[in-house]
């Protein structure tokens, strides 16, 4: 186990410099260089063709949709868009890479020189984006053996379904001056990217599914030094929490090393979920990728007019939108945190409010009743078979007195079961509240006849006993009686 | 009957098949028979797909019998360089590393030919991965030149051109990276055209050097080549370097052959020392014939052509080193040493050692070196600058003249084995053809007679600006006509008896 220095001591002696490389898998319909289905999963090697299998003779063709997504990402990160950029070949062997080179952008990326402002604990931190470039993902290896790790595998299975998935790499410039906030800013940056990708609709941005993968670079320099220290690159950190933890760990590990008079080896490191890093490939055997312009592809040259068209499609920046909605809805910070913390609920509540519901009721249904059902069904909130407009309609029926909260839940059942719109469900299931005196009166009379002793008590002035009769009527009417009117009728008859 | 079929032009065979005077099956059988009789000595073919060819021929006959109107070459057989994928048919690129591989898909060119009703006889021999100028680098043994079996048929498409000269096929397909269509055409006395880069699809063509490779037609006559050019060319969305423009009117140009008023530039740098006297003599005579036909002949200088060979031998191997990386024994083709005792890297090394020939290894190593981070600027970077200068030379020249001409090769066919131990001497075979690949323009080689000293074919190269492929054919057709008037036919007629006549039948 590595020696670790106390975090505060690290900061007392060293200035950390942070750098983040984030890979985002795009959710385009087809792959980066061929027409294969780009949706995740499926039986291994079923979503492949000669191009993504790299068969002799096959050639790539750039996916226009991916270029569009790359430009929108760049614009949302405040980048300039290159009027002319090229793909390059990055030559190296890896068993899941079909051509033994990766088609990627090297010295001519499509987006460059961006800027992102992050707010952490009330302070704003500026992050400079060096570049956003396009490349393709590799296939997936499964190591078959006792431990599932490559070291003692009996065999490795290759699934090329993922090979050729469009991948955007977003690279920051070195970020210094963050001090003790370094790990939190790293985390906030990744959270920001995740949110942005979802808002842009370009990626599912699910870290656990590998849609968003982060390589975390950190170096320490003695306080006041002008040169940066040797950095390590912790690969594929795949949760927000892990980004923060990996940074904290590496700072403490490097601090202990340097304080003891040692040096940091420039290397890649692996992140272990238990909260530590271990050395990976050492940069001593630095690979020479022998980059050169990809001769099978023509340059990417988006017109200025198209770029401006795409700029017009950018969504409101997520942080600004959150602040605007919280203000408009009058939610407390705590309430807003719940809304933001529940994947997709902000959009759903926003749409429900737009469809006419009050923010409070929209929030109540989505984070209460519907969140519970999504949870039971094991799906995302947005995956439920109900639209914001339908939720707003149910709420409107409640406010009109047609449904009680309990009946509203029955109405949701019907909509989720695919029985149609709320009105159709209410009609088909006969859910509407009954306030017609004829039907209610008959039920009240029947209840009085069935419970003479209760009736006597009420006649004797014990008005609070009416509850039992109201309950009996409600039961008889399967919950659809207008409780207030039933009470009036009971008291009319026995008063 | 068979004699008449074998020596007929593809245009004539197509017309007679369309008129139902001949069936495609009959014609296909005739060529399969010729291959059977003679290919043991020529070795133009690596794989003969007799069954597949006859099935295609029968299908074409059925379509024609049903009254369908097909292209002018429907039912005509063709020999295909072993570099084009064809679903289910062995494709090896002349290499051991792909021995036994049957592609699961077909190249765009393959599909277009089949759609046009052209019958594919089989795969022709070639230098391994198209690396070579003699077809001696084939892992499956060399091809022999039908003019003299002791001599090379050119390379890398020696198999395709030799199949034409031995009357084993009326049409063939090649690819040209540095001259692999034009150089074999020149030394076998046949016609070969490298279309404008992007004019024919590279999809499904096993890559040597992506920025230079270009598939093109091979034939015994100019019109046949033009008809084949038209059948195979055109925009392909599967190849992003493919040009989205109409195919130049090559057939019209081949039928016309009118060069009156055409300005023809003779490239000063492609001649003189190192060019065989017989080559120069026939070249000069050809210029006279073109002048007589009404063309204006001027001398033009392209000063950077002197550096073309050097730059080519950096760019081409760089792309080779990357394109051939996929042959690692992991996914298809040969695998050596996989007995569980060796690491992935060891299996890869053993496979490549056994699967690749000397020339391929040489180029992979040169390319790997040229692309290495410390040498990139000095080698690959400089070579790209030279490439730009060569293109500028062409632009300047084409501002003055309509086409450029030169000998296609500095010498006639050399003897098998003669240059095998001298790579530099071998590389010089493509001296005249390389500049057009570097610039991506159109070029073709046309037979202009036999060199007096050795009686072997000499070719003349015509180069035209990008997308002016028709000018290449116009000059080729003018030459063919003038020579026919002088000699009484096309050049290969002079060996027809040897391969098709009574002597040929007995051989």
PDB file of N, CA and C in Angstrom, chain A residues 2 42 72 74 219 334 369 401 422:
ATOM      1  N   UNK A   2       0.420   2.229  -0.752  1.00  0.00           N
ATOM      2  CA  UNK A   2       1.207   3.463  -0.853  1.00  0.00           C
ATOM      3  C   UNK A   2       1.187   4.261   0.439  1.00  0.00           C
ATOM      4  N   UNK A  42     -26.907  -5.922 -27.370  1.00  0.00           N
ATOM      5  CA  UNK A  42     -27.180  -6.865 -28.451  1.00  0.00           C
ATOM      6  C   UNK A  42     -26.259  -8.064 -28.348  1.00  0.00           C
ATOM      7  N   UNK A  72     -21.807  20.868 -31.987  1.00  0.00           N
ATOM      8  CA  UNK A  72     -22.702  21.392 -30.944  1.00  0.00           C
ATOM      9  C   UNK A  72     -22.039  21.301 -29.573  1.00  0.00           C
ATOM     10  N   UNK A  74     -18.816  21.384 -29.031  1.00  0.00           N
ATOM     11  CA  UNK A  74     -17.786  22.427 -29.046  1.00  0.00           C
ATOM     12  C   UNK A  74     -18.391  23.798 -28.774  1.00  0.00           C
ATOM     13  N   UNK A 219      -0.752  16.724 -11.081  1.00  0.00           N
ATOM     14  CA  UNK A 219       0.663  16.830 -10.739  1.00  0.00           C
ATOM     15  C   UNK A 219       0.810  17.791  -9.568  1.00  0.00           C
ATOM     16  N   UNK A 334     -33.464  22.725  -1.081  1.00  0.00           N
ATOM     17  CA  UNK A 334     -33.584  21.296  -0.809  1.00  0.00           C
ATOM     18  C   UNK A 334     -34.495  20.631  -1.846  1.00  0.00           C
ATOM     19  N   UNK A 369     -45.327   9.434  -6.264  1.00  0.00           N
ATOM     20  CA  UNK A 369     -46.023   8.291  -6.848  1.00  0.00           C
ATOM     21  C   UNK A 369     -45.271   7.672  -8.041  1.00  0.00           C
ATOM     22  N   UNK A 401     -62.150  18.298  -9.070  1.00  0.00           N
ATOM     23  CA  UNK A 401     -62.969  17.508  -8.159  1.00  0.00           C
ATOM     24  C   UNK A 401     -63.445  16.211  -8.776  1.00  0.00           C
ATOM     25  N   UNK A 422     -55.680   9.850 -19.646  1.00  0.00           N
ATOM     26  CA  UNK A 422     -56.362   9.888 -18.356  1.00  0.00           C
ATOM     27  C   UNK A 422     -57.890   9.907 -18.486  1.00  0.00           C
TER      28      UNK A 422
END
